[in-house]
PDB file of C-alpha atoms in Angstrom:
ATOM      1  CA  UNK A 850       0.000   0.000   0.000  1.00 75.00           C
ATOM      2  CA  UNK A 851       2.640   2.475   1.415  1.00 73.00           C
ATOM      3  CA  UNK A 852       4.765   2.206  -2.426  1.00 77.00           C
ATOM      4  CA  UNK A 853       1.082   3.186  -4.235  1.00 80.00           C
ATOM      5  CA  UNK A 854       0.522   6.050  -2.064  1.00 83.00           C
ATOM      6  CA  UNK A 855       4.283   6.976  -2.901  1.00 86.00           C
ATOM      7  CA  UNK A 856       4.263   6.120  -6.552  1.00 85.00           C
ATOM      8  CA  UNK A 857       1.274   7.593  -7.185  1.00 85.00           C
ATOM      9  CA  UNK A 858       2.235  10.756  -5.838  1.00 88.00           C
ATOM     10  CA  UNK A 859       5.519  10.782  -7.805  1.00 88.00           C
ATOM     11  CA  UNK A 860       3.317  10.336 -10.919  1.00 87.00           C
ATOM     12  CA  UNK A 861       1.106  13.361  -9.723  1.00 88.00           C
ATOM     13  CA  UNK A 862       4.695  15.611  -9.169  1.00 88.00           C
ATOM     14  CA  UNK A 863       5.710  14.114 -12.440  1.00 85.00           C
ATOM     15  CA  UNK A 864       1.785  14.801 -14.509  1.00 85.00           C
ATOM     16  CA  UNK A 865       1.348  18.273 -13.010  1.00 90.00           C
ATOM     17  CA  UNK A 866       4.749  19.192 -13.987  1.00 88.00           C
ATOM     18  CA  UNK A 867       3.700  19.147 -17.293  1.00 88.00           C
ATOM     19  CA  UNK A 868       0.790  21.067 -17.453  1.00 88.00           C
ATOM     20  CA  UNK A 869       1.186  25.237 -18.221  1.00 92.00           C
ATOM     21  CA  UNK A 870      -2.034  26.365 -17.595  1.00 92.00           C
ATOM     22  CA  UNK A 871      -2.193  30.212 -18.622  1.00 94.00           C
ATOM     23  CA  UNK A 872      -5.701  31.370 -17.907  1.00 95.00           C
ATOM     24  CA  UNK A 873      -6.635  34.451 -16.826  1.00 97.00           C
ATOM     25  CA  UNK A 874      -6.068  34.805 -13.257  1.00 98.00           C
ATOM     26  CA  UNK A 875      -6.053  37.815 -11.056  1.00 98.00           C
ATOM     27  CA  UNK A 876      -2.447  37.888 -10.227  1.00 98.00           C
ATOM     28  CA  UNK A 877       1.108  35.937 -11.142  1.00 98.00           C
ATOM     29  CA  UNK A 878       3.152  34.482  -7.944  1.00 98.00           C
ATOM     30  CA  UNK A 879       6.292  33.908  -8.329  1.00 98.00           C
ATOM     31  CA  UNK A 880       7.885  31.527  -5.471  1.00 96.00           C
ATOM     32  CA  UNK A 881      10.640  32.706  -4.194  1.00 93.00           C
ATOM     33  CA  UNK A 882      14.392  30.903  -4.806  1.00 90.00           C
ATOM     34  CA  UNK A 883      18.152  32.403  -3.598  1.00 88.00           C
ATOM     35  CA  UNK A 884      19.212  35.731  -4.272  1.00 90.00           C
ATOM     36  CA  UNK A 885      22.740  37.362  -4.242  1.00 89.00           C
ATOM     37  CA  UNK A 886      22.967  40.895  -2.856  1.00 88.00           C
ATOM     38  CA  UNK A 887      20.032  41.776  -5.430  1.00 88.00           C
ATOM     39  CA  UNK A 888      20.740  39.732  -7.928  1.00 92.00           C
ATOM     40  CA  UNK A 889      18.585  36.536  -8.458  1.00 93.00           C
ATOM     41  CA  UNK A 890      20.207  32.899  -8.162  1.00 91.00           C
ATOM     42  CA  UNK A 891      19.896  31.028 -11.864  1.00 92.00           C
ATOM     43  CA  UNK A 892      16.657  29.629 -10.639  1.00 91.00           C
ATOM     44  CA  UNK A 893      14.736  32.565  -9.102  1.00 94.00           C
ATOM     45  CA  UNK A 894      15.580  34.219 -13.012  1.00 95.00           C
ATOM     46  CA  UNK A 895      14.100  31.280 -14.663  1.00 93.00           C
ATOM     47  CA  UNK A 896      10.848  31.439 -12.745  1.00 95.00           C
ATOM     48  CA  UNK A 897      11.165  35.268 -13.433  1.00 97.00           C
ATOM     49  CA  UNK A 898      11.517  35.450 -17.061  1.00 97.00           C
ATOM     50  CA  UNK A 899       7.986  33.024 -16.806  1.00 96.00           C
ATOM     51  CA  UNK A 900       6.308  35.611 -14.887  1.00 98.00           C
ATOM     52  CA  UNK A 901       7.119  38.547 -16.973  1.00 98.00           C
ATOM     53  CA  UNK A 902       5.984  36.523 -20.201  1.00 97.00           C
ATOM     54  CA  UNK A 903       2.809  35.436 -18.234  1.00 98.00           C
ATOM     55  CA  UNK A 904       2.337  39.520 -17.856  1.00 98.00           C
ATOM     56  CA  UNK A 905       3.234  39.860 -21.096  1.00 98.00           C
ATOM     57  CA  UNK A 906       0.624  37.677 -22.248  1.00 97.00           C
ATOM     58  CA  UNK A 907      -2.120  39.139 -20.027  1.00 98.00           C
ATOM     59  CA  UNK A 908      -2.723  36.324 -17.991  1.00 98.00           C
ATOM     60  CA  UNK A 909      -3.017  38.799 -15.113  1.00 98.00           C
ATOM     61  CA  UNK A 910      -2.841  42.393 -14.456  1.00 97.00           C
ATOM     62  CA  UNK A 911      -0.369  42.006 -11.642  1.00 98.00           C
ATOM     63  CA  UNK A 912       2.677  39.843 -10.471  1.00 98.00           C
ATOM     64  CA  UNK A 913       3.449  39.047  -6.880  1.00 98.00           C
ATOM     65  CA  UNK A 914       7.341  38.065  -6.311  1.00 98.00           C
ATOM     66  CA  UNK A 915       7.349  35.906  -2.722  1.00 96.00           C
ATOM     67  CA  UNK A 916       9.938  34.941  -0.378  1.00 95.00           C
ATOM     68  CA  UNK A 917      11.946  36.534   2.953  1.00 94.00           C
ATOM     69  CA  UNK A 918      15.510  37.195   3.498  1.00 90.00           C
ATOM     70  CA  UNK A 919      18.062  34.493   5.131  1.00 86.00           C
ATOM     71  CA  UNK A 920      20.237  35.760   7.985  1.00 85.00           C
ATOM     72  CA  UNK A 921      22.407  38.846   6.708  1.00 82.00           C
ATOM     73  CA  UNK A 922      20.892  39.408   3.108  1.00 87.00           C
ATOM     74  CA  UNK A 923      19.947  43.002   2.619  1.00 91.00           C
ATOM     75  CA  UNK A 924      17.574  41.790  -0.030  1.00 93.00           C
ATOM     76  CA  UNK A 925      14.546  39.655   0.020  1.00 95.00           C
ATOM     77  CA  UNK A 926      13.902  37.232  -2.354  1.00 95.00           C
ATOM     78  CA  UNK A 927      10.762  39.199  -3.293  1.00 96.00           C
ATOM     79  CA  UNK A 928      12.591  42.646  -3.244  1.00 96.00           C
ATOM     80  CA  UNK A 929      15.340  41.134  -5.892  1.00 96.00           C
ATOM     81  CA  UNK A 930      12.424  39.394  -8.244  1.00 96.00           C
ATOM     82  CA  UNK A 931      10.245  42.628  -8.169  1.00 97.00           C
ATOM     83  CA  UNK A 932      13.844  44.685  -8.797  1.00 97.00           C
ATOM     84  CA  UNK A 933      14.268  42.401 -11.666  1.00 97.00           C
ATOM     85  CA  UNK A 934      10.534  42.268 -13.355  1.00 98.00           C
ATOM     86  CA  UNK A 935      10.848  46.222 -13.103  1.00 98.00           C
ATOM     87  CA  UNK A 936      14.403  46.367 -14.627  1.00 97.00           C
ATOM     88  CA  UNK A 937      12.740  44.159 -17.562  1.00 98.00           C
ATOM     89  CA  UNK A 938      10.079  45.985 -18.277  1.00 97.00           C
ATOM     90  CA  UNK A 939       7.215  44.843 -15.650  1.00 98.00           C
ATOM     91  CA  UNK A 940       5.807  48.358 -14.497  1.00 98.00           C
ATOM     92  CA  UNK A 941       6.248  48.970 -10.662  1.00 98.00           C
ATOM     93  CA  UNK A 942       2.765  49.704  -9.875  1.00 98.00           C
ATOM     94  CA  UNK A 943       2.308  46.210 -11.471  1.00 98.00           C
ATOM     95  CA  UNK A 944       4.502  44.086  -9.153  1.00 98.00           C
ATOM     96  CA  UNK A 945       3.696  43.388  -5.399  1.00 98.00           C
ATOM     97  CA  UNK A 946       6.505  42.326  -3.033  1.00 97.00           C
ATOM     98  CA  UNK A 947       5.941  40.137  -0.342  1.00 97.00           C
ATOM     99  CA  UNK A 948       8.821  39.684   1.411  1.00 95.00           C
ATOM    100  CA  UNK A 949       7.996  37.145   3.870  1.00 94.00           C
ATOM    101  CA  UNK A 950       8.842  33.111   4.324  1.00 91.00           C
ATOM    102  CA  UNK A 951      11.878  31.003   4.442  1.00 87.00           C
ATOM    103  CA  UNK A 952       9.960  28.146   3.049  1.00 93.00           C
ATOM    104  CA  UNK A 953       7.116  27.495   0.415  1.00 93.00           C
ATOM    105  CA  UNK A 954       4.831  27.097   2.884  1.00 95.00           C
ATOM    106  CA  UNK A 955       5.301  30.313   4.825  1.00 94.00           C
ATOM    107  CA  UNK A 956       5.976  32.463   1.598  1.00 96.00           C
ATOM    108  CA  UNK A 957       2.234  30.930   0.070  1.00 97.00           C
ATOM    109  CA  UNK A 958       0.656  31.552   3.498  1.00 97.00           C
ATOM    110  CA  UNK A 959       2.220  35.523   2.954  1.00 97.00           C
ATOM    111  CA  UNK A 960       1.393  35.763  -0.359  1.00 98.00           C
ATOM    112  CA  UNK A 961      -2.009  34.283  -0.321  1.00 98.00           C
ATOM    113  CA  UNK A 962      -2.645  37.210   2.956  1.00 98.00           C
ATOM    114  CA  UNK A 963      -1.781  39.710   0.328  1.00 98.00           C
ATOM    115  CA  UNK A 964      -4.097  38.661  -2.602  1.00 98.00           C
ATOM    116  CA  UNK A 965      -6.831  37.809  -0.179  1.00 98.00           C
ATOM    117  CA  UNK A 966      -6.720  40.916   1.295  1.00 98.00           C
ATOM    118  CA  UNK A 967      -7.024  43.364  -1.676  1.00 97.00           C
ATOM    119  CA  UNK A 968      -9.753  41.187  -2.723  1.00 98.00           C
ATOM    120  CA  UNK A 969      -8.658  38.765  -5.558  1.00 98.00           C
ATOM    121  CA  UNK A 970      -8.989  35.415  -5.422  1.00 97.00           C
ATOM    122  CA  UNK A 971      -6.878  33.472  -8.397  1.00 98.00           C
ATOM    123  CA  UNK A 972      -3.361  33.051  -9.171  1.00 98.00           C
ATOM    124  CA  UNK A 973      -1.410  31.076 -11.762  1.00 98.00           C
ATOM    125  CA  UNK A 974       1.957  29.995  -9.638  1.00 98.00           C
ATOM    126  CA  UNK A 975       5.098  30.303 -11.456  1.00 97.00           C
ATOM    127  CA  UNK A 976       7.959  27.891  -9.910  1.00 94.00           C
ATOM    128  CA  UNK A 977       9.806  24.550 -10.622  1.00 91.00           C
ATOM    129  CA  UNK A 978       7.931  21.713 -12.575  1.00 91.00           C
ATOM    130  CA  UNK A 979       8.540  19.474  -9.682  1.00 89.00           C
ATOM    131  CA  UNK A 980       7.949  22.248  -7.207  1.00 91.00           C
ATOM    132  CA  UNK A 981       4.038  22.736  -9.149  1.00 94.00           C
ATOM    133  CA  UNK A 982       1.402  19.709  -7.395  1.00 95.00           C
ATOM    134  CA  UNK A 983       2.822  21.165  -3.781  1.00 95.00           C
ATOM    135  CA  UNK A 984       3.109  24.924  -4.362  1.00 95.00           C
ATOM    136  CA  UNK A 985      -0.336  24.048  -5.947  1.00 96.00           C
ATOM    137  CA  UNK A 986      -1.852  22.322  -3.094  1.00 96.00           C
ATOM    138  CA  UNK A 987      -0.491  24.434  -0.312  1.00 96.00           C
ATOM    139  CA  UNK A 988      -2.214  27.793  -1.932  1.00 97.00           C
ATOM    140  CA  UNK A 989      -5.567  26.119  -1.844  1.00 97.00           C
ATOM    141  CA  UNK A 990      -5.300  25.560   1.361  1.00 97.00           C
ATOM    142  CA  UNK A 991      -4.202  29.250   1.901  1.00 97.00           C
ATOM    143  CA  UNK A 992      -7.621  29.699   0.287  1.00 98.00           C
ATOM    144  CA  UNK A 993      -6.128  30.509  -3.274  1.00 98.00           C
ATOM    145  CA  UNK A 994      -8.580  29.419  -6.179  1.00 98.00           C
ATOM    146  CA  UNK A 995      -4.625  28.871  -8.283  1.00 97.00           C
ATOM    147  CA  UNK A 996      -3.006  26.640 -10.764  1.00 97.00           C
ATOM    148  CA  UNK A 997       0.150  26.553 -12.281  1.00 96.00           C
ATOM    149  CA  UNK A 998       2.376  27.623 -15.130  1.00 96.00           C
ATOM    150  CA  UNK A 999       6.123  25.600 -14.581  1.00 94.00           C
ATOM    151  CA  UNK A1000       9.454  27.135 -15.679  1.00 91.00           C
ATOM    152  CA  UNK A1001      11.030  24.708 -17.923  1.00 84.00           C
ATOM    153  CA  UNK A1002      14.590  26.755 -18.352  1.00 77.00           C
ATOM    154  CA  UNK A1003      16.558  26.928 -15.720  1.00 68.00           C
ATOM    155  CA  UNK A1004      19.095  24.422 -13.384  1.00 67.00           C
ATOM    156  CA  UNK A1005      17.030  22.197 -12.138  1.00 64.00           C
ATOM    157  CA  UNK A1006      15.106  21.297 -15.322  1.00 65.00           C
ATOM    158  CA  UNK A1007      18.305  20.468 -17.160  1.00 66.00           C
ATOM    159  CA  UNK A1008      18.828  16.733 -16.779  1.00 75.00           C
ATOM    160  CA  UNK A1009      17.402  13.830 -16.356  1.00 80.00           C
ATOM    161  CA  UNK A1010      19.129  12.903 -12.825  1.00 84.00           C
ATOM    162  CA  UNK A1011      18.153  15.946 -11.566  1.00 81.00           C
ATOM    163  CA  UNK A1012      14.825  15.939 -13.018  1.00 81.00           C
ATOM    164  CA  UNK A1013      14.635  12.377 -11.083  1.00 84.00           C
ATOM    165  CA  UNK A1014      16.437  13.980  -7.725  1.00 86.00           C
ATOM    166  CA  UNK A1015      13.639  17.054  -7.631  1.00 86.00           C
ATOM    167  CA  UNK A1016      10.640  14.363  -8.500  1.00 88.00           C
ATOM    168  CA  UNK A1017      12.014  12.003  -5.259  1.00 90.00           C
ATOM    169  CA  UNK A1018      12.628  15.499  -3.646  1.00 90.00           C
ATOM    170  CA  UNK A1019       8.609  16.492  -4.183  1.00 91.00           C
ATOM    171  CA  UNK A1020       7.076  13.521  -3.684  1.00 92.00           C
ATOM    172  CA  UNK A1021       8.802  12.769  -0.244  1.00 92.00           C
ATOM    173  CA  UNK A1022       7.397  17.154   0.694  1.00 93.00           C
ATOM    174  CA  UNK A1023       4.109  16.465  -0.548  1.00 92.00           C
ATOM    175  CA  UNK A1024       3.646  13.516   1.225  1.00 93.00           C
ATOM    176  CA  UNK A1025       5.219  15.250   4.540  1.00 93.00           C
ATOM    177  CA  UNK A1026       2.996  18.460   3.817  1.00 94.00           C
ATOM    178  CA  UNK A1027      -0.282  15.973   3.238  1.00 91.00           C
ATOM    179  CA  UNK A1028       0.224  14.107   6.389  1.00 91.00           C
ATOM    180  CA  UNK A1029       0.922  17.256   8.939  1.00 92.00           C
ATOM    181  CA  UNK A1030       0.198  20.295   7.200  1.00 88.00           C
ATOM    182  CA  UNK A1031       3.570  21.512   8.273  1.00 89.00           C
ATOM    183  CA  UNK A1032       6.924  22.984   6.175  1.00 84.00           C
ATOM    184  CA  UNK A1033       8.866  20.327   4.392  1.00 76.00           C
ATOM    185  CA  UNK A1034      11.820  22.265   5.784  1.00 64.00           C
ATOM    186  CA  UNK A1035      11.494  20.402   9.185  1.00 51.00           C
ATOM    187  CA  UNK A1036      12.953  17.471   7.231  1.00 53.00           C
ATOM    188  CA  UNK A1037      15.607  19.654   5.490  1.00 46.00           C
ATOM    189  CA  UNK A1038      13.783  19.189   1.966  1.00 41.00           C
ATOM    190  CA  UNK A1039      12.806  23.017   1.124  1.00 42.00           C
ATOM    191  CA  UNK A1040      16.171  24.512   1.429  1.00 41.00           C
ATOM    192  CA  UNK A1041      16.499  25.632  -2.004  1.00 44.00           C
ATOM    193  CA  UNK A1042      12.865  25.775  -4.015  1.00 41.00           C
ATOM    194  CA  UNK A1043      10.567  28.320  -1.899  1.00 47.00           C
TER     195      UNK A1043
END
């Protein structure tokens, strides 16, 4: 029973992975990754460039960059994707920072306060393919009406044993998330996707 439940959940990580859903929604989040004094980490610019052609595209009026600081960054990770979306191109008064969580979980829980409270309701979430079913599932729960629209540039997208690593990676944080409701960072698997 205990390999369905996991191998059916790795197909899940793996199905939702591959679906880009671009319908209108009422804002773009982007989740989050490492930034360097600023600058966005090879993965947070991935999931950036995504956003901005989401905007682009008019799948929503607004884009909300997620994600705190770590101990002795001047920057959030929201501050250096909003920085970035504005340097190419996204107009300010478009892009909403919220600058708060460590983790998915805490950065969804501050973004979805944000939305909620100036009254929208649905968001297409821009982060890893692997990264999608959970980020999915854990703004639902934040009372997000969202789906999701995958980077597919970027590190952790470029081979197949890291493909494999993320999709073990997801399953075993879904599964964690499913059972307690809590951050997968408790079991040190949301260090770097957020």
């Amino acid at each position: 029973m205990g390999l369905l439940v996991v191998g059916g959940t790795a197909f899940r990580v793996w199905q939702v992975a591959r679906v880009d859903d671009r319908d209108r929604a009422d804002v773009v989040v982007v989740l989050g990754a490492a930034q360097y004094a600023g600058r966005p980490s090879k993965v947070l610019e991935a999931r950036l460039r995504k956003a901005k052609t989401l905007f682009e595209q008019g799948v929503a009026d607004h884009v909300v960059t997620g994600g705190g600081r770590r101990e002795g960054d001047r920057f959030s990770e929201a501050e250096a994707g909003k920085r970035w979306l504005v340097d190419h191109g996204v107009p300010a008064d478009r892009v909403i920072d919220v600058g708060e969580g460590n983790d998915t979980l805490g950065t969804i829980k501050s973004v979805a306060g944000v939305v909620l409270g100036k009254g929208w309701a649905t968001a297409v979430i821009v982060s890893d393919p692997w990264h999608s079913l959970r980020a999915r599932t854990m703004a639902r729960d934040a009372g997000l009406d969202a789906w999701t629209s995958p980077t597919h540039s970027g590190p952790i997208v470029q081979t197949r044993e890291t493909q494999a690593k993320y999709i073990l990676r997801e399953t075993a944080a879904l599964l964690y998330y499913r059972s307690t409701h809590a951050s997968a960072d408790r079991i040190a698997i949301d260090q770097e996707v957020g």
